[in-house]
PDB file of C-alpha atoms in Angstrom:
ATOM      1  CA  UNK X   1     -56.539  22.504  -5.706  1.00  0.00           C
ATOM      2  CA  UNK X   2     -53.914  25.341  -6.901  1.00  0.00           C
ATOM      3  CA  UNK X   3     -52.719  25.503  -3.562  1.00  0.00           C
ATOM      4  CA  UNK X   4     -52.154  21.617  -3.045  1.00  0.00           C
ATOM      5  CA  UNK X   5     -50.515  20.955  -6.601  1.00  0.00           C
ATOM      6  CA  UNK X   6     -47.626  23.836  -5.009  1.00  0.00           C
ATOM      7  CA  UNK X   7     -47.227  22.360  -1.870  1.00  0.00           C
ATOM      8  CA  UNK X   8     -46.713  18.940  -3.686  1.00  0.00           C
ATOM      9  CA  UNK X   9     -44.253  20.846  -5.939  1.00  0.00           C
ATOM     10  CA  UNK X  10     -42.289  22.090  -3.092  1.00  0.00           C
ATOM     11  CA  UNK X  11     -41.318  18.126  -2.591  1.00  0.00           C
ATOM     12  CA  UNK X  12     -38.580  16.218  -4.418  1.00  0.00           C
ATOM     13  CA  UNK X  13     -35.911  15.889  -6.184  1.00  0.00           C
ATOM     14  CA  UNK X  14     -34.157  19.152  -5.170  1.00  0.00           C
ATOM     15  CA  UNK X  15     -32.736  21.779  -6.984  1.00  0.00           C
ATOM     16  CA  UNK X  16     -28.739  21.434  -8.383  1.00  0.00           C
ATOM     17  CA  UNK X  17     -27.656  24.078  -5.557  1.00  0.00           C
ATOM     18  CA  UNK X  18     -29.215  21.986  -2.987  1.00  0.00           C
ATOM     19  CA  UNK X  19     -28.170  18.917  -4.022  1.00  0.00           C
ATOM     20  CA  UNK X  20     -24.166  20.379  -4.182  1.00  0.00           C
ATOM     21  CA  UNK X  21     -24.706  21.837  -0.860  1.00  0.00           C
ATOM     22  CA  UNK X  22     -25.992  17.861   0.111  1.00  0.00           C
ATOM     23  CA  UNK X  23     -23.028  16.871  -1.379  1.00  0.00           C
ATOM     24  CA  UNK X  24     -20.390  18.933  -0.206  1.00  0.00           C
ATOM     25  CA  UNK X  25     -21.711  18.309   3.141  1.00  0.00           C
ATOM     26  CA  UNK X  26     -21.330  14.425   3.353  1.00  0.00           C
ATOM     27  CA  UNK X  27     -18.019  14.944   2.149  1.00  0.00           C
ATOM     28  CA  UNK X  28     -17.014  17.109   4.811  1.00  0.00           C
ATOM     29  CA  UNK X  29     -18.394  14.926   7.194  1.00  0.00           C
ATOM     30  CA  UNK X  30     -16.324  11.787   5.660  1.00  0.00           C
ATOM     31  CA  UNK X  31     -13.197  13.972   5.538  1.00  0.00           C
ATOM     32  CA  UNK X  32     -13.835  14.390   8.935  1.00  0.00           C
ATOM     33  CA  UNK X  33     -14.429  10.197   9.784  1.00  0.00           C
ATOM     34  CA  UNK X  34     -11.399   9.392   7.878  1.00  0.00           C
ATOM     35  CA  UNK X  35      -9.269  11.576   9.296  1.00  0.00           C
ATOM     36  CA  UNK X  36      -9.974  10.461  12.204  1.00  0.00           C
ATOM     37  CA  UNK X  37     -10.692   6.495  12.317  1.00  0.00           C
ATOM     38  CA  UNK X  38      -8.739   5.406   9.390  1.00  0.00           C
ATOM     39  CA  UNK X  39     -10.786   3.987   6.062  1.00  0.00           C
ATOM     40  CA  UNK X  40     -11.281   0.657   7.783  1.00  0.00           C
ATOM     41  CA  UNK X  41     -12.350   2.504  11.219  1.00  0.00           C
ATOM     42  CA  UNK X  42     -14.669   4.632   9.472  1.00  0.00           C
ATOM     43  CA  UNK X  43     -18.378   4.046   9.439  1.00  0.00           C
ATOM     44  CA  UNK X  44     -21.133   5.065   7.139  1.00  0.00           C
ATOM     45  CA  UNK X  45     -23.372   4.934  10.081  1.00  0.00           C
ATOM     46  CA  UNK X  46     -21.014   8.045  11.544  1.00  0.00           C
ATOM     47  CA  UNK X  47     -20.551   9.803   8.458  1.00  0.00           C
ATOM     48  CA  UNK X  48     -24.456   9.832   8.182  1.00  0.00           C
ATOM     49  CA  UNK X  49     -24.618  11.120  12.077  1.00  0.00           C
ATOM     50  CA  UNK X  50     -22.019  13.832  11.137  1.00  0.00           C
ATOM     51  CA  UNK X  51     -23.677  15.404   8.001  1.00  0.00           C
ATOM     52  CA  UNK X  52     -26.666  15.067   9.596  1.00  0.00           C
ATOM     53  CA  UNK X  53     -27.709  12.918   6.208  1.00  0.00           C
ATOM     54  CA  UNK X  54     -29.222   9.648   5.992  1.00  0.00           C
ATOM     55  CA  UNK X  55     -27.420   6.582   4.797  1.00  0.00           C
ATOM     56  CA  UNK X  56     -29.696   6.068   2.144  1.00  0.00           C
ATOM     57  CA  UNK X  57     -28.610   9.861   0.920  1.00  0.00           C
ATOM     58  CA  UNK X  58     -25.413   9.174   1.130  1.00  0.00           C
ATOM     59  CA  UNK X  59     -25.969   5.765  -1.125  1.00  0.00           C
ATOM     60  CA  UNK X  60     -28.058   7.064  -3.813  1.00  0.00           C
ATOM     61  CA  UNK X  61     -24.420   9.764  -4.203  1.00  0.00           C
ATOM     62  CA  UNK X  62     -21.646   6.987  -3.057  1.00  0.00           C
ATOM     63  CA  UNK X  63     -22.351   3.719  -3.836  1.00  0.00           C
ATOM     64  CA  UNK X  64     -19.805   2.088  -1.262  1.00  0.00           C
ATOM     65  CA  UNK X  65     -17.577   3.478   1.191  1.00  0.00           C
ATOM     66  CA  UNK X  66     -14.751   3.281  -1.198  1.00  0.00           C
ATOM     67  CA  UNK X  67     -16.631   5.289  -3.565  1.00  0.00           C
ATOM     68  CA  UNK X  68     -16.671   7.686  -0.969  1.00  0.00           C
ATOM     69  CA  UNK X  69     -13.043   7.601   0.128  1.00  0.00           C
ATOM     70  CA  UNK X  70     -12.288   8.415  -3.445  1.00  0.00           C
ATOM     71  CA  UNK X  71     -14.093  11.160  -4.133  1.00  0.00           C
ATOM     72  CA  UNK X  72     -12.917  12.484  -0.686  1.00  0.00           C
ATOM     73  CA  UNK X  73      -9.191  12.046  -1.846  1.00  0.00           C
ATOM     74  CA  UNK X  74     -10.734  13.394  -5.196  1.00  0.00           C
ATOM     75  CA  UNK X  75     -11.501  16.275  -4.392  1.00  0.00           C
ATOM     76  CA  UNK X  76      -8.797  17.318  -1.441  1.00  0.00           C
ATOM     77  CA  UNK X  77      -6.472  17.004  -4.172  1.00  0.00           C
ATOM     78  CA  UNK X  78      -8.230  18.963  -7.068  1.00  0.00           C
ATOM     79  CA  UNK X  79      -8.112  21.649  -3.792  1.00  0.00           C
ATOM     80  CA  UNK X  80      -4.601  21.319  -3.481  1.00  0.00           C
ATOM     81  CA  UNK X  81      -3.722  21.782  -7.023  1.00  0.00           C
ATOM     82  CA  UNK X  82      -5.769  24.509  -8.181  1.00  0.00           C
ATOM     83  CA  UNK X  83      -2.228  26.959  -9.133  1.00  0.00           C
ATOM     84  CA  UNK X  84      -4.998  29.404 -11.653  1.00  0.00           C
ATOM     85  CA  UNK X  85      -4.663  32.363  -9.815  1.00  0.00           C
ATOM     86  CA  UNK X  86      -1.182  31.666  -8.034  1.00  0.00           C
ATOM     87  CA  UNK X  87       0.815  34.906  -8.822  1.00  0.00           C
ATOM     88  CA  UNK X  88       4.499  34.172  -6.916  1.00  0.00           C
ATOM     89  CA  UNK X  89       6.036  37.437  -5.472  1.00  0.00           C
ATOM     90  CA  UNK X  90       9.634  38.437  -5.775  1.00  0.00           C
ATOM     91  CA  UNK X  91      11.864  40.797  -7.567  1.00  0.00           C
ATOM     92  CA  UNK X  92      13.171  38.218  -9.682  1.00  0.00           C
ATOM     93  CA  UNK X  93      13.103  35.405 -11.428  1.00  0.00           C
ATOM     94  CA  UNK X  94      14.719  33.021  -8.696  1.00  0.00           C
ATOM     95  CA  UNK X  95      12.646  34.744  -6.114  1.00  0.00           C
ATOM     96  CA  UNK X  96       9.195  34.255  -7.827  1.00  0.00           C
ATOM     97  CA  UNK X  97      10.253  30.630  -8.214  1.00  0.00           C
ATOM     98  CA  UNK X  98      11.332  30.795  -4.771  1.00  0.00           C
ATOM     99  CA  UNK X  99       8.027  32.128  -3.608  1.00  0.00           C
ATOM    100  CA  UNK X 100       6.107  29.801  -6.262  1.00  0.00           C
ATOM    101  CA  UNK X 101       8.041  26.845  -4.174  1.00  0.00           C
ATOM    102  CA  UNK X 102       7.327  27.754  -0.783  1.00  0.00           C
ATOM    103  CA  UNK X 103       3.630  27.997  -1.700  1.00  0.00           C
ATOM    104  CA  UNK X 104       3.099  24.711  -3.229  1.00  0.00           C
ATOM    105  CA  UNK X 105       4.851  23.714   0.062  1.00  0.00           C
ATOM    106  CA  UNK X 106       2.627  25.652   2.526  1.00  0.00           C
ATOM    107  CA  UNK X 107      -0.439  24.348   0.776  1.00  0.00           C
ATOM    108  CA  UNK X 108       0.611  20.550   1.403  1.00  0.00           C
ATOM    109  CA  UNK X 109       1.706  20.844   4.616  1.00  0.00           C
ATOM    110  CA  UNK X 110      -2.003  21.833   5.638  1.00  0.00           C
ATOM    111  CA  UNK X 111      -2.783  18.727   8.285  1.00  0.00           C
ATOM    112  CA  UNK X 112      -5.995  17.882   6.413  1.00  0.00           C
ATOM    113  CA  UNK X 113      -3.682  17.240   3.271  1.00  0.00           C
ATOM    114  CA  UNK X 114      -0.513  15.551   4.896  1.00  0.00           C
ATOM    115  CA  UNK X 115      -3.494  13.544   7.414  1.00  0.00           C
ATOM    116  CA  UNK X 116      -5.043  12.453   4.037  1.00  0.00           C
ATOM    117  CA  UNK X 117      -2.555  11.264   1.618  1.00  0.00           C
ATOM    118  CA  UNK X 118      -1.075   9.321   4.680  1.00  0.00           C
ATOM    119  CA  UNK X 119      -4.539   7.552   4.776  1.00  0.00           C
ATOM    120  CA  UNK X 120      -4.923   7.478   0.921  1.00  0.00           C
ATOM    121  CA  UNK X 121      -0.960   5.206   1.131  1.00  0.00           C
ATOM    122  CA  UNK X 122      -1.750   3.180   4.166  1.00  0.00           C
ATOM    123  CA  UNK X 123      -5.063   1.927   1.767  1.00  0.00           C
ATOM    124  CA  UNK X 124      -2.689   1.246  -1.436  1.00  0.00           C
ATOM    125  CA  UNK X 125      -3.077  -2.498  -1.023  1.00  0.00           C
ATOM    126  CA  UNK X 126      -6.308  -2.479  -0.417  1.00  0.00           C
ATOM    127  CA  UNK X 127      -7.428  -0.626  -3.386  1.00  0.00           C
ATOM    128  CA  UNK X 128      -3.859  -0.155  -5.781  1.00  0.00           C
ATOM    129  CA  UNK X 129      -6.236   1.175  -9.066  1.00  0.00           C
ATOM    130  CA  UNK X 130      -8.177   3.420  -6.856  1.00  0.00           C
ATOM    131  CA  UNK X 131      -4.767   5.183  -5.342  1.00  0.00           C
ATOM    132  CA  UNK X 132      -2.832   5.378  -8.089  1.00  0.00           C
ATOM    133  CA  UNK X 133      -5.353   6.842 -10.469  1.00  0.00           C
ATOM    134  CA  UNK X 134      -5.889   9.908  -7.512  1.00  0.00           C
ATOM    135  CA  UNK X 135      -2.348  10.080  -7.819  1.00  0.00           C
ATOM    136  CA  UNK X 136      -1.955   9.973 -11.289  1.00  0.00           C
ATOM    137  CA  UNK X 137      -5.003  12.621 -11.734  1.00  0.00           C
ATOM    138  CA  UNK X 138      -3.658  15.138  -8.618  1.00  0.00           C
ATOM    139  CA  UNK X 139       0.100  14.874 -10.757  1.00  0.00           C
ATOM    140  CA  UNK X 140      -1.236  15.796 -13.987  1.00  0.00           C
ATOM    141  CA  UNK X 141      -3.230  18.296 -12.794  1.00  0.00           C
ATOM    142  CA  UNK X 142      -0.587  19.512 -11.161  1.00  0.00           C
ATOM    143  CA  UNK X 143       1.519  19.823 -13.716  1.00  0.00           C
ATOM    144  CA  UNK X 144      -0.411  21.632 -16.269  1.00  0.00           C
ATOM    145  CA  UNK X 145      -0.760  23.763 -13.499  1.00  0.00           C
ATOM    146  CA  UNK X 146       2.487  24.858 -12.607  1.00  0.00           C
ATOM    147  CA  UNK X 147       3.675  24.452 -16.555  1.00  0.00           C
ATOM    148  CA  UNK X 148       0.885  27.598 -16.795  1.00  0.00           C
ATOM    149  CA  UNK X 149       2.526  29.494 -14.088  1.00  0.00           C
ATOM    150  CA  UNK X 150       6.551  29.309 -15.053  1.00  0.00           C
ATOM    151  CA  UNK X 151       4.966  29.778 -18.698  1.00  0.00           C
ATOM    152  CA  UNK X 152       3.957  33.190 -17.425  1.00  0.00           C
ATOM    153  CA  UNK X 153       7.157  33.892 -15.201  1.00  0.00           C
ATOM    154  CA  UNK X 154       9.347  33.284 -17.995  1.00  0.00           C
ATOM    155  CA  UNK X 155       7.103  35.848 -20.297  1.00  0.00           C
ATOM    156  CA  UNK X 156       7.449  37.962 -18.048  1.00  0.00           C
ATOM    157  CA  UNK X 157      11.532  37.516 -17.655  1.00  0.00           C
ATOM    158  CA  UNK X 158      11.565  37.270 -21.586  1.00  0.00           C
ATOM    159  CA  UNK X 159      12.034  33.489 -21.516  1.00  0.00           C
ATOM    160  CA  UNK X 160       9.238  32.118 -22.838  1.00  0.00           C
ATOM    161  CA  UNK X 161       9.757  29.852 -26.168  1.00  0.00           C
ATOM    162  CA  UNK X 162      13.033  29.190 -25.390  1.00  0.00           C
ATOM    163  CA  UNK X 163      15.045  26.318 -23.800  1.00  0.00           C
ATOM    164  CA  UNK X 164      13.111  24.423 -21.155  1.00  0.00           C
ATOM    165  CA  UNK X 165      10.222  26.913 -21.171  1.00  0.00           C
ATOM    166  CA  UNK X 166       9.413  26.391 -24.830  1.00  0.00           C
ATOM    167  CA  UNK X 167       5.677  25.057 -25.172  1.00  0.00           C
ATOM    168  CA  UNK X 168       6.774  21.774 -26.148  1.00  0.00           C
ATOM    169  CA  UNK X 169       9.048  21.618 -23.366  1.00  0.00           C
ATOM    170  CA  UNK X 170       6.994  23.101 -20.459  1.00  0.00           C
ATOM    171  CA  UNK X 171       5.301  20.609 -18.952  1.00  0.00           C
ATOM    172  CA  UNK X 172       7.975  18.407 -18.065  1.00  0.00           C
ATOM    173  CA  UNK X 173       9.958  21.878 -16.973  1.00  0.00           C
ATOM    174  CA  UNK X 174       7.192  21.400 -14.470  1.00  0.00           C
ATOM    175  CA  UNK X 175       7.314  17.992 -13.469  1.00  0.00           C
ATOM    176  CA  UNK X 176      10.937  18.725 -12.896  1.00  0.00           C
ATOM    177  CA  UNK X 177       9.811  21.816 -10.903  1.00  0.00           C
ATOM    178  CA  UNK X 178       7.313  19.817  -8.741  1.00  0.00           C
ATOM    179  CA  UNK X 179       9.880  16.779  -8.244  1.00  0.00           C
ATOM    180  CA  UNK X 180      12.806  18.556  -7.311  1.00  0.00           C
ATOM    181  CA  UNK X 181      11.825  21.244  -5.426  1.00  0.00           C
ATOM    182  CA  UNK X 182       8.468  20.079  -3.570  1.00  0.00           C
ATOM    183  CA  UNK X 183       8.372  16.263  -3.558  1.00  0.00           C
ATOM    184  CA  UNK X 184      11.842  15.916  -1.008  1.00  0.00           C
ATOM    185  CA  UNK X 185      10.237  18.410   1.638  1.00  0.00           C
ATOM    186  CA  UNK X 186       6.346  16.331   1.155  1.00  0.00           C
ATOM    187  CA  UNK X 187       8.148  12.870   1.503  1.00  0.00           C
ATOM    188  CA  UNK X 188       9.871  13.732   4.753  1.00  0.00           C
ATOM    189  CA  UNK X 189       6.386  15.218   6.337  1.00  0.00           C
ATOM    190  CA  UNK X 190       4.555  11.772   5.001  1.00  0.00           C
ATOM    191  CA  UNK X 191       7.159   9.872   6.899  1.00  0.00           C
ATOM    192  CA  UNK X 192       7.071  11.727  10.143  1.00  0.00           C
ATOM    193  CA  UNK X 193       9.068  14.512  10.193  1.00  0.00           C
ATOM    194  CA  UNK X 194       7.928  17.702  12.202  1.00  0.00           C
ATOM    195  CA  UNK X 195       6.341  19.934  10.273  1.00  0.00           C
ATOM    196  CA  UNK X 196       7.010  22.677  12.752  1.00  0.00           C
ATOM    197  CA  UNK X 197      10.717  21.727  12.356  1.00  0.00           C
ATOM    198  CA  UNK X 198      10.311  21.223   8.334  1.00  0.00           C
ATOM    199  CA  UNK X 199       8.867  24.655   8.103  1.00  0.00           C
ATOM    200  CA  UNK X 200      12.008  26.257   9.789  1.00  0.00           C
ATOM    201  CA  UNK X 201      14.139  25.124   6.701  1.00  0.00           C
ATOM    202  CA  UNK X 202      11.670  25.410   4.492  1.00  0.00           C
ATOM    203  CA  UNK X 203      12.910  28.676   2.462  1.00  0.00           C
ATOM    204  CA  UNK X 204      16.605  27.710   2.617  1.00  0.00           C
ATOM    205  CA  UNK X 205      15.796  24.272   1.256  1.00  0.00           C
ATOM    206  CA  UNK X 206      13.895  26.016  -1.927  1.00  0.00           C
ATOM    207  CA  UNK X 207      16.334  28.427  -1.985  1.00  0.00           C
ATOM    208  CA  UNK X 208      18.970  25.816  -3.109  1.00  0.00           C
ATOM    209  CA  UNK X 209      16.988  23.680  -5.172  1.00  0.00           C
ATOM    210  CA  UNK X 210      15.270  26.481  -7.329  1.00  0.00           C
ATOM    211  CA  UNK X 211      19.058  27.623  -7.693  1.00  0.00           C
ATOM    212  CA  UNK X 212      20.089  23.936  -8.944  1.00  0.00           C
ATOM    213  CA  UNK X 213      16.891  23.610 -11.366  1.00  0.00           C
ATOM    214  CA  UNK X 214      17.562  27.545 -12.979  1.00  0.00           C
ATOM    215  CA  UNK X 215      21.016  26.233 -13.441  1.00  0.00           C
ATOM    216  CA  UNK X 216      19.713  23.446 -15.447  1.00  0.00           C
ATOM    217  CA  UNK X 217      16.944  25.308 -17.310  1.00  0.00           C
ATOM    218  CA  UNK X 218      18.670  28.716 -18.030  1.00  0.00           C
TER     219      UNK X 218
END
């Protein structure tokens, strides 16, 4: 009796690890879909077949296939802006920022990403709230991001509380950062560019716009 009340514990509802690893697996899978067929080509039916889930599994986590567009979105772009442990190289000031701009760069230009966001701007009028709020969320976070990691440059170079890297003052440093010196270089890869042929002037490109925004900040 023992025995059968543990083999009838073994089954259902399974533990939180499990149920992340469930998770993270559909989302994979859809990643994968999307990235491939579009939103509209996509299928639940071949999302299920790729995470080797069932639909309902996937329903009982994602109510619709919107629901699971966003959190795919979601969650590439919580990836992408995830600047904690970002320590930019360089023997200066200018060349940490440098370095600091390349990176963010780099980490964009990832196919996944650029493949993505294309998808995410072809939906827009489709679903306007859904976009702009994953934009609005991946900016923000972005930005408090960064703002921590000029906050700790300029400590270091003896700048921090003053000017443009005062607290008050540092996240829209930041903003300014992002929109001058990373935006201009991710525009031209949404739109076509090569990114082969992007990355070849990538370093003289932030090279003279971390010069222009240090001329305007220091």
């Amino acid at each position: 009796m023992a025995a059968s009340r543990m083999a009838r514990g073994k089954v259902g509802r399974p533990s939180l690890e499990r149920a992340g690893e469930v998770e993270e697996r559909i989302l994979d899978a859809a990643k994968t879909v999307f990235l491939a067929n579009g939103f509209e080509g996509a299928s639940v039916d071949e999302i299920a077949q790729t995470a080797r889930a069932g639909k309902p599994t996937i329903y009982a986590r994602f109510p619709s296939k919107a629901a699971l567009f966003a959190a795919v979105i979601g969650r590439q772009a919580a990836r992408n802006t995830q600047y904690e442990n970002l320590v930019p190289q360089g023997r200066s000031f200018r060349s940490r920022l440098v370095n600091l701009g390349v990176t963010l760069i780099e980490r964009a230009f990832e196919d996944e990403t650029i493949g993505l966001m294309r998808t995410a701007i072809a939906e827009n009028p489709r679903f306007p709230d859904l976009t702009l709020e994953i934009q609005a969320s991946a900016r923000q976070r972005a930005t408090l991001n960064v703002g921590h990691v000029l906050g700790e440059l300029a400590r270091a170079e003896g700048l921090a509380g003053k000017g443009a890297f005062a607290a008050e003052r540092i996240e829209d440093t930041a903003r300014i950062f992002i929109d001058l010196v990373v935006f201009s270089m991710l525009m031209r890869a949404l739109l076509g560019e090569d990114i082969r042929a992007l990355k070849k002037e990538l370093q003289a490109c932030v090279e003279g716009r971390v010069a222009f925004f240090l001329s305007a900040t220091t």
